[in-house]
């Protein structure tokens, strides 16, 4: 029987690959900035490409949001939108404007 204030033993809690990845990045961020460049790259890759749920899970842990903010401030280039992102946004705006003119001319 587990009493409410006792946590489950770690071996009873199933861990999947996502939990392992989040735990690994959490370990890197706890030690940041005293980490190796490869570890910084792994944390940056996680923060730029991991699903929002995993990033939210990491940022909700004590002290992690500040470390994530520090990593973003130290490596801003990794978080800037690419030229492809700007091109897609511009194409979307142009499409909306063209459709608006076509609808205005019809009416």
CSV table of N, CA, C and O in Angstrom, one decimal:
chain,number,residue,atom,x,y,z
A,1,UNK,N,0.8,-1.2,0.0
A,1,UNK,CA,0.0,0.0,0.0
A,1,UNK,C,0.9,1.2,0.0
A,1,UNK,O,1.9,1.3,0.7
A,2,UNK,N,0.5,2.2,-0.8
A,2,UNK,CA,1.3,3.4,-0.9
A,2,UNK,C,0.5,4.5,-0.2
A,2,UNK,O,-0.7,4.7,-0.5
A,3,UNK,N,1.1,5.1,0.8
A,3,UNK,CA,0.5,6.2,1.5
A,3,UNK,C,0.5,7.5,0.6
A,3,UNK,O,1.5,7.7,-0.1
A,4,UNK,N,-0.5,8.3,0.7
A,4,UNK,CA,-0.6,9.4,-0.2
A,4,UNK,C,0.7,10.3,-0.2
A,4,UNK,O,1.0,10.8,-1.3
A,5,UNK,N,1.3,10.5,0.9
A,5,UNK,CA,2.5,11.5,0.9
A,5,UNK,C,3.8,10.8,0.4
A,5,UNK,O,4.8,11.4,0.3
A,6,UNK,N,3.7,9.5,0.2
A,6,UNK,CA,4.9,8.8,-0.3
A,6,UNK,C,4.9,8.7,-1.8
A,6,UNK,O,3.8,8.5,-2.4
A,7,UNK,N,6.0,8.9,-2.4
A,7,UNK,CA,6.1,8.8,-3.9
A,7,UNK,C,6.3,7.3,-4.3
A,7,UNK,O,6.8,6.5,-3.5
A,8,UNK,N,6.0,7.1,-5.5
A,8,UNK,CA,6.2,5.7,-6.0
A,8,UNK,C,7.7,5.5,-6.1
A,8,UNK,O,8.5,6.4,-6.5
A,9,UNK,N,8.2,4.3,-5.8
A,9,UNK,CA,9.6,4.0,-6.1
A,9,UNK,C,9.9,4.2,-7.6
A,9,UNK,O,9.0,3.9,-8.4
A,10,UNK,N,11.1,4.7,-7.9
A,10,UNK,CA,11.4,5.0,-9.3
A,10,UNK,C,11.2,3.8,-10.2
A,10,UNK,O,10.9,4.0,-11.4
A,11,UNK,N,11.5,2.7,-9.7
A,11,UNK,CA,11.5,1.5,-10.6
A,11,UNK,C,10.0,1.1,-11.0
A,11,UNK,O,9.8,0.3,-11.9
A,12,UNK,N,9.0,1.6,-10.3
A,12,UNK,CA,7.7,1.3,-10.6
A,12,UNK,C,7.0,2.2,-11.6
A,12,UNK,O,6.0,2.0,-12.1
A,13,UNK,N,7.7,3.3,-11.9
A,13,UNK,CA,7.2,4.3,-12.8
A,13,UNK,C,7.7,4.1,-14.2
A,13,UNK,O,8.9,4.1,-14.4
A,14,UNK,N,6.8,3.7,-15.1
A,14,UNK,CA,7.3,3.4,-16.5
A,14,UNK,C,7.9,4.7,-17.1
A,14,UNK,O,7.3,5.8,-17.0
A,15,UNK,N,9.0,4.5,-17.9
A,15,UNK,CA,9.6,5.7,-18.5
A,15,UNK,C,9.7,5.3,-20.0
A,15,UNK,O,10.2,4.3,-20.4
A,16,UNK,N,9.3,6.3,-20.8
A,16,UNK,CA,9.4,6.1,-22.3
A,16,UNK,C,10.6,6.9,-22.8
A,16,UNK,O,11.2,7.6,-22.0
A,17,UNK,N,10.8,6.9,-24.1
A,17,UNK,CA,12.0,7.6,-24.6
A,17,UNK,C,11.8,9.1,-24.5
A,17,UNK,O,12.8,9.8,-24.2
A,18,UNK,N,10.6,9.6,-24.5
A,18,UNK,CA,10.4,11.1,-24.3
A,18,UNK,C,10.8,11.5,-22.9
A,18,UNK,O,11.4,12.5,-22.8
A,19,UNK,N,10.4,10.7,-21.9
A,19,UNK,CA,10.8,11.0,-20.6
A,19,UNK,C,12.3,11.0,-20.4
A,19,UNK,O,12.8,11.8,-19.7
A,20,UNK,N,12.9,10.0,-21.0
A,20,UNK,CA,14.4,9.9,-20.9
A,20,UNK,C,15.0,11.1,-21.5
A,20,UNK,O,16.0,11.7,-21.0
A,21,UNK,N,14.5,11.5,-22.7
A,21,UNK,CA,15.1,12.7,-23.4
A,21,UNK,C,14.9,14.0,-22.5
A,21,UNK,O,15.9,14.7,-22.4
A,22,UNK,N,13.7,14.2,-22.0
A,22,UNK,CA,13.5,15.3,-21.1
A,22,UNK,C,14.4,15.3,-19.9
A,22,UNK,O,15.0,16.3,-19.5
A,23,UNK,N,14.6,14.1,-19.3
A,23,UNK,CA,15.4,14.0,-18.2
A,23,UNK,C,16.9,14.3,-18.5
A,23,UNK,O,17.6,15.0,-17.8
A,24,UNK,N,17.3,13.9,-19.7
A,24,UNK,CA,18.7,14.1,-20.1
A,24,UNK,C,18.9,15.6,-20.4
A,24,UNK,O,19.9,16.2,-19.9
A,25,UNK,N,18.0,16.3,-21.0
A,25,UNK,CA,18.1,17.7,-21.3
A,25,UNK,C,18.0,18.5,-19.9
A,25,UNK,O,18.7,19.5,-19.8
A,26,UNK,N,17.2,18.0,-19.0
A,26,UNK,CA,17.1,18.7,-17.7
A,26,UNK,C,18.4,18.6,-17.0
A,26,UNK,O,18.9,19.6,-16.4
A,27,UNK,N,19.1,17.5,-17.1
A,27,UNK,CA,20.4,17.3,-16.5
A,27,UNK,C,21.4,18.3,-17.1
A,27,UNK,O,22.2,18.9,-16.4
A,28,UNK,N,21.4,18.4,-18.4
A,28,UNK,CA,22.3,19.4,-19.1
A,28,UNK,C,22.0,20.8,-18.7
A,28,UNK,O,22.9,21.5,-18.4
A,29,UNK,N,20.7,21.1,-18.6
A,29,UNK,CA,20.4,22.5,-18.2
A,29,UNK,C,20.7,22.8,-16.8
A,29,UNK,O,21.1,23.9,-16.4
A,30,UNK,N,20.6,21.8,-15.9
A,30,UNK,CA,21.0,22.1,-14.5
A,30,UNK,C,22.4,22.4,-14.4
A,30,UNK,O,22.8,23.2,-13.5
A,31,UNK,N,23.3,21.8,-15.2
A,31,UNK,CA,24.7,22.1,-15.2
A,31,UNK,C,25.1,23.3,-16.1
A,31,UNK,O,26.3,23.7,-16.1
A,32,UNK,N,24.2,23.8,-16.9
A,32,UNK,CA,24.5,24.9,-17.8
A,32,UNK,C,24.9,26.1,-17.1
A,32,UNK,O,24.3,26.4,-16.0
A,33,UNK,N,25.9,26.8,-17.4
A,33,UNK,CA,26.7,26.9,-18.6
A,33,UNK,C,28.0,26.0,-18.6
A,33,UNK,O,28.8,26.0,-19.5
A,34,UNK,N,28.2,25.2,-17.5
A,34,UNK,CA,29.4,24.4,-17.4
A,34,UNK,C,29.2,23.0,-18.0
A,34,UNK,O,29.3,22.0,-17.4
A,35,UNK,N,28.9,23.1,-19.3
A,35,UNK,CA,28.7,21.8,-20.1
A,35,UNK,C,29.6,21.8,-21.3
A,35,UNK,O,30.0,22.9,-21.7
A,36,UNK,N,29.7,20.7,-21.9
A,36,UNK,CA,30.5,20.6,-23.2
A,36,UNK,C,29.6,21.1,-24.4
A,36,UNK,O,28.4,21.1,-24.3
A,37,UNK,N,30.3,21.6,-25.4
A,37,UNK,CA,29.6,22.1,-26.6
A,37,UNK,C,28.6,21.1,-27.2
A,37,UNK,O,27.5,21.5,-27.7
A,38,UNK,N,28.9,19.8,-27.2
A,38,UNK,CA,28.0,18.8,-27.7
A,38,UNK,C,26.7,18.7,-26.9
A,38,UNK,O,25.6,18.5,-27.4
A,39,UNK,N,26.8,18.9,-25.6
A,39,UNK,CA,25.6,18.9,-24.7
A,39,UNK,C,24.8,20.2,-25.0
A,39,UNK,O,23.5,20.1,-25.0
A,40,UNK,N,25.4,21.3,-25.2
A,40,UNK,CA,24.7,22.5,-25.6
A,40,UNK,C,23.9,22.3,-26.9
A,40,UNK,O,22.7,22.7,-27.0
A,41,UNK,N,24.6,21.7,-27.9
A,41,UNK,CA,23.9,21.4,-29.1
A,41,UNK,C,22.7,20.5,-28.9
A,41,UNK,O,21.7,20.6,-29.5
A,42,UNK,N,22.8,19.5,-28.0
A,42,UNK,CA,21.7,18.6,-27.8
A,42,UNK,C,20.5,19.3,-27.1
A,42,UNK,O,19.4,19.1,-27.5
A,43,UNK,N,20.9,20.2,-26.2
A,43,UNK,CA,19.8,21.0,-25.5
A,43,UNK,C,19.1,21.9,-26.6
A,43,UNK,O,17.9,22.1,-26.6
A,44,UNK,N,20.0,22.6,-27.4
A,44,UNK,CA,19.4,23.5,-28.4
A,44,UNK,C,18.5,22.7,-29.4
A,44,UNK,O,17.4,23.2,-29.8
A,45,UNK,N,18.9,21.5,-29.8
A,45,UNK,CA,18.1,20.7,-30.7
A,45,UNK,C,16.8,20.3,-30.1
A,45,UNK,O,15.8,20.4,-30.7
A,46,UNK,N,16.9,20.0,-28.8
A,46,UNK,CA,15.6,19.6,-28.1
A,46,UNK,C,14.7,20.8,-28.0
A,46,UNK,O,13.5,20.8,-28.3
A,47,UNK,N,15.2,22.0,-27.7
A,47,UNK,CA,14.4,23.2,-27.5
A,47,UNK,C,13.8,23.7,-28.8
A,47,UNK,O,12.8,24.4,-28.8
A,48,UNK,N,14.5,23.5,-29.9
A,48,UNK,CA,14.0,24.0,-31.2
A,48,UNK,C,13.1,23.0,-31.9
A,48,UNK,O,12.4,23.4,-32.8
A,49,UNK,N,13.2,21.7,-31.6
A,49,UNK,CA,12.5,20.7,-32.4
A,49,UNK,C,11.6,19.8,-31.6
A,49,UNK,O,10.8,19.0,-32.2
A,50,UNK,N,11.7,19.8,-30.3
A,50,UNK,CA,10.9,18.8,-29.5
A,50,UNK,C,9.4,19.3,-29.5
A,50,UNK,O,9.1,20.5,-29.7
A,51,UNK,N,8.5,18.4,-29.4
A,51,UNK,CA,7.1,18.7,-29.3
A,51,UNK,C,6.8,19.7,-28.1
A,51,UNK,O,7.5,19.6,-27.1
A,52,UNK,N,5.8,20.5,-28.3
A,52,UNK,CA,5.5,21.5,-27.3
A,52,UNK,C,5.2,20.9,-25.9
A,52,UNK,O,5.5,21.5,-24.9
A,53,UNK,N,4.6,19.7,-25.9
A,53,UNK,CA,4.3,19.1,-24.7
A,53,UNK,C,5.6,18.7,-23.9
A,53,UNK,O,5.6,18.9,-22.7
A,54,UNK,N,6.6,18.2,-24.6
A,54,UNK,CA,7.8,17.9,-23.9
A,54,UNK,C,8.6,19.2,-23.4
A,54,UNK,O,9.1,19.2,-22.3
A,55,UNK,N,8.5,20.2,-24.3
A,55,UNK,CA,9.2,21.5,-23.8
A,55,UNK,C,8.4,22.1,-22.6
A,55,UNK,O,9.1,22.6,-21.7
A,56,UNK,N,7.1,22.0,-22.6
A,56,UNK,CA,6.3,22.4,-21.5
A,56,UNK,C,6.6,21.6,-20.3
A,56,UNK,O,6.7,22.2,-19.2
A,57,UNK,N,6.7,20.3,-20.4
A,57,UNK,CA,7.1,19.5,-19.3
A,57,UNK,C,8.4,19.8,-18.7
A,57,UNK,O,8.5,19.9,-17.5
A,58,UNK,N,9.4,20.1,-19.5
A,58,UNK,CA,10.7,20.5,-19.0
A,58,UNK,C,10.6,21.9,-18.3
A,58,UNK,O,11.1,22.1,-17.2
A,59,UNK,N,9.9,22.9,-19.0
A,59,UNK,CA,9.9,24.2,-18.4
A,59,UNK,C,9.1,24.3,-17.1
A,59,UNK,O,9.3,25.2,-16.3
A,60,UNK,N,8.2,23.3,-16.9
A,60,UNK,CA,7.5,23.3,-15.6
A,60,UNK,C,8.2,22.8,-14.4
A,60,UNK,O,7.8,23.0,-13.3
A,61,UNK,N,9.4,22.2,-14.6
A,61,UNK,CA,10.2,21.7,-13.5
A,61,UNK,C,10.9,22.8,-12.8
A,61,UNK,O,11.3,23.8,-13.5
A,62,UNK,N,11.1,22.7,-11.5
A,62,UNK,CA,11.7,23.8,-10.8
A,62,UNK,C,13.1,24.3,-11.3
A,62,UNK,O,13.9,23.5,-11.5
A,63,UNK,N,13.2,25.6,-11.6
A,63,UNK,CA,14.4,26.1,-12.1
A,63,UNK,C,14.7,26.0,-13.6
A,63,UNK,O,15.7,26.6,-14.0
A,64,UNK,N,13.9,25.2,-14.3
A,64,UNK,CA,14.2,25.0,-15.7
A,64,UNK,C,13.9,26.1,-16.6
A,64,UNK,O,14.6,26.4,-17.6
A,65,UNK,N,12.8,26.9,-16.3
A,65,UNK,CA,12.4,28.0,-17.2
A,65,UNK,C,13.5,29.0,-17.2
A,65,UNK,O,13.9,29.6,-18.3
A,66,UNK,N,14.1,29.3,-16.1
A,66,UNK,CA,15.2,30.3,-16.0
A,66,UNK,C,16.4,29.8,-16.8
A,66,UNK,O,17.1,30.6,-17.6
A,67,UNK,N,16.7,28.5,-16.7
A,67,UNK,CA,17.9,28.0,-17.5
A,67,UNK,C,17.6,28.0,-19.0
A,67,UNK,O,18.4,28.2,-19.8
A,68,UNK,N,16.3,27.7,-19.4
A,68,UNK,CA,15.9,27.7,-20.8
A,68,UNK,C,16.0,29.1,-21.3
A,68,UNK,O,16.5,29.3,-22.4
A,69,UNK,N,15.6,30.1,-20.5
A,69,UNK,CA,15.7,31.5,-20.9
A,69,UNK,C,17.2,31.9,-21.1
A,69,UNK,O,17.5,32.6,-22.0
A,70,UNK,N,18.0,31.4,-20.2
A,70,UNK,CA,19.5,31.7,-20.3
A,70,UNK,C,20.1,31.1,-21.5
A,70,UNK,O,20.9,31.8,-22.2
A,71,UNK,N,19.7,29.9,-21.9
A,71,UNK,CA,20.2,29.3,-23.1
A,71,UNK,C,19.7,30.0,-24.3
A,71,UNK,O,20.5,30.2,-25.3
A,72,UNK,N,18.5,30.4,-24.3
A,72,UNK,CA,18.0,31.2,-25.5
A,72,UNK,C,18.7,32.5,-25.6
A,72,UNK,O,19.0,33.0,-26.7
A,73,UNK,N,19.0,33.2,-24.5
A,73,UNK,CA,19.7,34.5,-24.5
A,73,UNK,C,21.2,34.3,-25.0
A,73,UNK,O,21.7,35.1,-25.7
A,74,UNK,N,21.8,33.2,-24.6
A,74,UNK,CA,23.2,32.9,-25.0
A,74,UNK,C,23.3,32.4,-26.5
A,74,UNK,O,24.4,32.6,-27.1
A,75,UNK,N,22.3,31.9,-27.0
A,75,UNK,CA,22.3,31.3,-28.4
A,75,UNK,C,21.1,31.8,-29.2
A,75,UNK,O,20.2,31.0,-29.6
A,76,UNK,N,20.9,33.1,-29.4
A,76,UNK,CA,19.7,33.6,-30.1
A,76,UNK,C,19.6,33.1,-31.5
A,76,UNK,O,18.5,33.0,-32.0
A,77,UNK,N,20.7,32.9,-32.2
A,77,UNK,CA,20.6,32.5,-33.6
A,77,UNK,C,19.8,31.2,-33.8
A,77,UNK,O,19.2,31.0,-34.8
A,78,UNK,N,19.9,30.3,-32.9
A,78,UNK,CA,19.2,29.0,-33.0
A,78,UNK,C,17.7,29.1,-33.0
A,78,UNK,O,17.0,28.3,-33.4
A,79,UNK,N,17.2,30.2,-32.4
A,79,UNK,CA,15.8,30.4,-32.2
A,79,UNK,C,15.2,31.4,-33.2
A,79,UNK,O,14.0,31.7,-33.1
A,80,UNK,N,16.0,32.0,-34.1
A,80,UNK,CA,15.4,32.9,-35.1
A,80,UNK,C,14.7,32.1,-36.2
A,80,UNK,O,15.2,31.0,-36.6
A,81,UNK,N,13.7,32.7,-36.8
A,81,UNK,CA,13.0,32.0,-37.9
A,81,UNK,C,13.9,31.9,-39.1
A,81,UNK,O,14.7,32.8,-39.3
A,82,UNK,N,13.7,30.9,-39.9
A,82,UNK,CA,14.5,30.7,-41.1
A,82,UNK,C,13.9,31.6,-42.2
A,82,UNK,O,12.8,32.1,-42.1
A,83,UNK,N,14.6,31.7,-43.3
A,83,UNK,CA,14.1,32.4,-44.5
A,83,UNK,C,12.9,31.7,-45.0
A,83,UNK,O,12.0,32.3,-45.5
A,84,UNK,N,12.8,30.4,-44.9
A,84,UNK,CA,11.6,29.7,-45.3
A,84,UNK,C,10.4,30.1,-44.5
A,84,UNK,O,9.3,30.3,-45.1
A,85,UNK,N,10.6,30.3,-43.3
A,85,UNK,CA,9.4,30.8,-42.4
A,85,UNK,C,9.0,32.1,-42.9
A,85,UNK,O,7.7,32.4,-43.0
A,86,UNK,N,9.9,33.0,-43.2
A,86,UNK,CA,9.5,34.4,-43.6
A,86,UNK,C,8.8,34.3,-45.0
A,86,UNK,O,7.8,35.0,-45.3
A,87,UNK,N,9.3,33.4,-45.9
A,87,UNK,CA,8.7,33.3,-47.2
A,87,UNK,C,7.3,32.7,-47.1
A,87,UNK,O,6.4,33.2,-47.8
A,88,UNK,N,7.1,31.7,-46.3
A,88,UNK,CA,5.7,31.2,-46.1
A,88,UNK,C,4.8,32.3,-45.5
A,88,UNK,O,3.6,32.4,-46.0
A,89,UNK,N,5.2,33.0,-44.6
A,89,UNK,CA,4.4,34.1,-44.0
A,89,UNK,C,4.1,35.1,-45.0
A,89,UNK,O,2.9,35.6,-45.1
A,90,UNK,N,5.1,35.5,-45.8
A,90,UNK,CA,4.8,36.5,-46.9
A,90,UNK,C,3.8,36.0,-47.9
A,90,UNK,O,2.9,36.7,-48.4
A,91,UNK,N,4.0,34.7,-48.3
A,91,UNK,CA,3.1,34.1,-49.3
A,91,UNK,C,1.7,34.1,-48.7
A,91,UNK,O,0.7,34.3,-49.5
A,92,UNK,N,1.5,33.8,-47.5
A,92,UNK,CA,0.2,33.7,-46.9
A,92,UNK,C,-0.4,35.1,-46.9
A,92,UNK,O,-1.6,35.3,-47.2
A,93,UNK,N,0.3,36.2,-46.5
A,93,UNK,CA,-0.2,37.5,-46.5
A,93,UNK,C,-0.6,37.9,-48.0
A,93,UNK,O,-1.7,38.5,-48.2
A,94,UNK,N,0.2,37.7,-48.9
A,94,UNK,CA,-0.1,38.0,-50.3
A,94,UNK,C,-1.4,37.3,-50.8
A,94,UNK,O,-2.2,37.9,-51.4
A,95,UNK,N,-1.5,36.0,-50.4
A,95,UNK,CA,-2.7,35.2,-50.8
A,95,UNK,C,-4.0,35.8,-50.2
A,95,UNK,O,-5.0,36.0,-50.9
A,96,UNK,N,-3.9,36.2,-49.0
A,96,UNK,CA,-5.1,36.8,-48.3
A,96,UNK,C,-5.4,38.2,-49.0
A,96,UNK,O,-6.6,38.4,-49.2
A,97,UNK,N,-4.4,39.0,-49.3
A,97,UNK,CA,-4.7,40.3,-49.9
A,97,UNK,C,-5.3,40.0,-51.3
A,97,UNK,O,-6.3,40.7,-51.7
A,98,UNK,N,-4.8,39.1,-52.1
A,98,UNK,CA,-5.3,38.8,-53.5
A,98,UNK,C,-6.7,38.3,-53.4
A,98,UNK,O,-7.6,38.8,-54.1
A,99,UNK,N,-7.0,37.4,-52.5
A,99,UNK,CA,-8.4,36.9,-52.3
A,99,UNK,C,-9.3,38.1,-51.9
A,99,UNK,O,-10.4,38.2,-52.4
A,100,UNK,N,-8.8,38.9,-51.0
A,100,UNK,CA,-9.7,40.1,-50.6
A,100,UNK,C,-10.0,41.0,-51.8
A,100,UNK,O,-11.1,41.4,-51.9
A,101,UNK,N,-9.0,41.3,-52.6
A,101,UNK,CA,-9.3,42.1,-53.8
A,101,UNK,C,-10.3,41.4,-54.8
A,101,UNK,O,-11.1,42.1,-55.4
A,102,UNK,N,-10.1,40.1,-54.9
A,102,UNK,CA,-11.0,39.4,-55.8
A,102,UNK,C,-12.4,39.4,-55.3
A,102,UNK,O,-13.4,39.6,-56.1
A,103,UNK,N,-12.6,39.2,-54.0
A,103,UNK,CA,-13.9,39.3,-53.4
A,103,UNK,C,-14.5,40.7,-53.5
A,103,UNK,O,-15.7,40.8,-53.8
A,104,UNK,N,-13.7,41.7,-53.3
A,104,UNK,CA,-14.2,43.1,-53.4
A,104,UNK,C,-14.6,43.4,-54.8
A,104,UNK,O,-15.6,44.2,-55.0
A,105,UNK,N,-13.9,42.9,-55.8
A,105,UNK,CA,-14.3,43.2,-57.2
A,105,UNK,C,-15.6,42.5,-57.6
A,105,UNK,O,-16.3,43.0,-58.5
A,106,UNK,N,-15.8,41.3,-57.0
A,106,UNK,CA,-17.0,40.6,-57.4
A,106,UNK,C,-18.3,41.3,-56.9
A,106,UNK,O,-19.3,41.3,-57.5
A,107,UNK,N,-18.2,41.8,-55.6
A,107,UNK,CA,-19.3,42.4,-55.0
A,107,UNK,C,-19.6,43.7,-55.5
A,107,UNK,O,-20.5,44.2,-56.0
